[in-house]
Structures are given as C-alpha cells and as structure tokens.
Amino acid sequence: AQSVTQPDIHITVSEGASLELRCNYSYGATPYLFWYVQSPGQGLQLLLKYFSGDTLVQGIKGFEAEFKRSQSSFNLRKPSVHWSDAAEYFCAVGGSETSYDKVIFGPGTSLSVIP
Amino acid sequence: DAGVTQSPTHLIKTRGQHVTLRCSPISGHKSVSWYQQVLGQGPQFIFQYYEKEERGRGNFPDRFSARQFPNYSSELNVNALLLGDSALYLCASSLVRVPPGYTFGSGTRLTVV
C-alpha cells in the first residue's frame, strides 16, 4: 500500500539558514512525488513534482528536491530560508500512468523561522 | 484565469444534518478530487472524479458521496454529520487523469456542533 512518512513533525530554523525536510515513501511502482506548502487556513500550493528523468527537481520559491530510489526518499531543500517560508509542508505520492490512483499525503512538517 | 473555487468558505452544521460542498475546477480541467484535512493532519483522499465518473474512493463511510457535472464542477455531500466530520475540505483539479500536480482550492471549513 502507498504511504508517506515525514519523520519531523516540527522544525525550527534561523532566517538565512539552510533547510532540509525529510520524506520517505512506500509505493510498489514508479511513483509520482510532490511537495506542497500550506499557510494557515489556506489550501495547498504545489512547490515541485517528480515524474521521471533528472532526480534533482527545481521548484518555486527557491526549493529543490532530490529523488533517491534506493532510499525511497524525496527530501526537500532550500539553501537560505526566508521568514515567509514558515508554513506546513506536505510530501505526497501518486500513482502511475495506467491508473487513477489517488495522491497520498504525509502527515506534514511544520516549519518555524526565527528572525 | 480563475483558480479552483470552493463554496462556501465556512459553515457550521449540527450533528445529524446534511451538507453540500461545491467546487469549480480550473477551466479545462476534467479531474476533480476531494480531500478531508483534519486539524493538524495531512489531507486524506475522499474521491476522485474524471469525466463525470467516479475513478477513486478513499476509506470513508457511505455517508460521503460526490458527483461531477457536465461542466466538470463537483459536489461533495455528507449525510448524518458527526462531530468528527469537522475539518477543512479541499477540492483539487487537474487537466488529465494522471496526477500531474493538483491545483487546490482554499477549502471549505466545516464545523459540526
């Protein structure tokens, strides 16, 4: 069965510091992988997605993620965090081209940024 | 271009009542999915509709139902509301059946009292 784990419930970083949010997934076939960000009371915004090809994916707002099949991981990174990055981050895994599989979300990591 | 729009944005219902939530996808998007997000948790998949047919269903009771209309808008219906149904209900649309990265609406905040 599909599943997503985000080991860190909450992370606090200083503004300007680097950031890495961890994501591990379980999926039998080649997964589609996503990172979303959610500000309080808002919907989810897609940061980046991986379908195939280059395992290092660039997204919006200066974020990137690296797909590592051997580790079943898709960690999100940003070299320098801004105060506006404080939000909830969700990793998600979706199905293959031949199915209508649903997109499964992880429990989320809450990011706080210290000025 | 308008994004995914959901209505209403907030509502309060009493236990046992029925509720209908509405979603208008981005123009041209044929796939609509519904998610329930309980406070402090990740979104949980409820339904996916594509070309007006149900294509996927999550682990939710039969009190939850949905449909998609010819213009690809969608309704989520919940009967016999329970306190535990209180959540943010998110609608997402995508162009094709493969999930290329949903675009989410801002959600409907349902409170059951």
PDB file of C-alpha atoms in Angstrom, chain A residues 32 34 36 38 41-44 46 49 51 90 94-108, chain B residues 35 37 40-45 48 50 55-58 88 90 97-102 104-107 109:
ATOM      1  CA  TYR A  32       4.943  10.420  -8.784  1.00  0.00           C
ATOM      2  CA  PHE A  34       5.138  16.004  -4.817  1.00  0.00           C
ATOM      3  CA  TYR A  36       3.100  21.059  -1.217  1.00  0.00           C
ATOM      4  CA  GLN A  38       0.158  25.224   3.195  1.00  0.00           C
ATOM      5  CA  GLY A  41      -6.139  28.445   6.913  1.00  0.00           C
ATOM      6  CA  GLN A  42      -5.220  28.138   3.260  1.00  0.00           C
ATOM      7  CA  GLY A  43      -5.252  25.483   0.583  1.00  0.00           C
ATOM      8  CA  LEU A  44      -2.151  23.697  -0.654  1.00  0.00           C
ATOM      9  CA  LEU A  46       2.458  22.869  -5.285  1.00  0.00           C
ATOM     10  CA  LYS A  49       6.909  17.461  -8.557  1.00  0.00           C
ATOM     11  CA  PHE A  51       7.607  12.197 -12.530  1.00  0.00           C
ATOM     12  CA  PHE A  90       3.444  18.087   2.887  1.00  0.00           C
ATOM     13  CA  GLY A  94       0.741   9.482  -6.525  1.00  0.00           C
ATOM     14  CA  GLY A  95       0.022   6.671  -8.918  1.00  0.00           C
ATOM     15  CA  SER A  96       1.256   5.532 -12.313  1.00  0.00           C
ATOM     16  CA  GLU A  97       0.073   6.438 -15.760  1.00  0.00           C
ATOM     17  CA  THR A  98      -2.136   3.400 -16.013  1.00  0.00           C
ATOM     18  CA  SER A  99      -4.297   4.043 -13.013  1.00  0.00           C
ATOM     19  CA  TYR A 100      -6.404   6.647 -11.394  1.00  0.00           C
ATOM     20  CA  ASP A 101      -4.576   6.152  -8.136  1.00  0.00           C
ATOM     21  CA  LYS A 102      -5.150   8.737  -5.520  1.00  0.00           C
ATOM     22  CA  VAL A 103      -2.474  11.050  -4.206  1.00  0.00           C
ATOM     23  CA  ILE A 104      -1.468  10.149  -0.654  1.00  0.00           C
ATOM     24  CA  PHE A 105      -0.175  12.859   1.651  1.00  0.00           C
ATOM     25  CA  GLY A 106       2.213  12.582   4.545  1.00  0.00           C
ATOM     26  CA  PRO A 107       1.377  13.999   7.979  1.00  0.00           C
ATOM     27  CA  GLY A 108       3.260  17.210   7.331  1.00  0.00           C
TER      28      GLY A 108
ATOM     29  CA  TYR B  35      -9.752  15.633   0.378  1.00  0.00           C
ATOM     30  CA  GLN B  37      -7.969  17.621   6.282  1.00  0.00           C
ATOM     31  CA  GLY B  40      -3.002  19.010  12.469  1.00  0.00           C
ATOM     32  CA  GLN B  41      -3.033  16.205   9.908  1.00  0.00           C
ATOM     33  CA  GLY B  42      -2.327  15.739   6.231  1.00  0.00           C
ATOM     34  CA  PRO B  43      -5.166  15.680   3.701  1.00  0.00           C
ATOM     35  CA  GLN B  44      -6.979  12.362   3.367  1.00  0.00           C
ATOM     36  CA  PHE B  45      -8.298  11.273  -0.029  1.00  0.00           C
ATOM     37  CA  GLN B  48     -11.629  11.365  -7.496  1.00  0.00           C
ATOM     38  CA  TYR B  50     -12.767  12.183 -14.049  1.00  0.00           C
ATOM     39  CA  ARG B  55     -12.453   6.944 -10.506  1.00  0.00           C
ATOM     40  CA  GLY B  56     -11.315   6.506  -6.956  1.00  0.00           C
ATOM     41  CA  ARG B  57     -12.716   6.336  -3.451  1.00  0.00           C
ATOM     42  CA  GLY B  58     -10.908   6.593  -0.159  1.00  0.00           C
ATOM     43  CA  LEU B  88     -11.158  21.532   6.075  1.00  0.00           C
ATOM     44  CA  LEU B  90     -10.225  20.591  -0.077  1.00  0.00           C
ATOM     45  CA  ARG B  97      -6.333  11.600 -15.119  1.00  0.00           C
ATOM     46  CA  VAL B  98      -2.664  11.199 -14.342  1.00  0.00           C
ATOM     47  CA  PRO B  99      -1.942  13.418 -11.373  1.00  0.00           C
ATOM     48  CA  PRO B 100       0.469  15.990 -12.787  1.00  0.00           C
ATOM     49  CA  GLY B 101       0.220  18.068  -9.681  1.00  0.00           C
ATOM     50  CA  TYR B 102      -3.175  19.064  -8.456  1.00  0.00           C
ATOM     51  CA  PHE B 104      -6.042  23.028  -4.825  1.00  0.00           C
ATOM     52  CA  GLY B 105      -8.774  25.384  -3.805  1.00  0.00           C
ATOM     53  CA  SER B 106      -8.669  27.221  -0.497  1.00  0.00           C
ATOM     54  CA  GLY B 107     -11.115  24.781   1.015  1.00  0.00           C
ATOM     55  CA  ARG B 109     -14.044  24.842   6.731  1.00  0.00           C
TER      56      ARG B 109
END
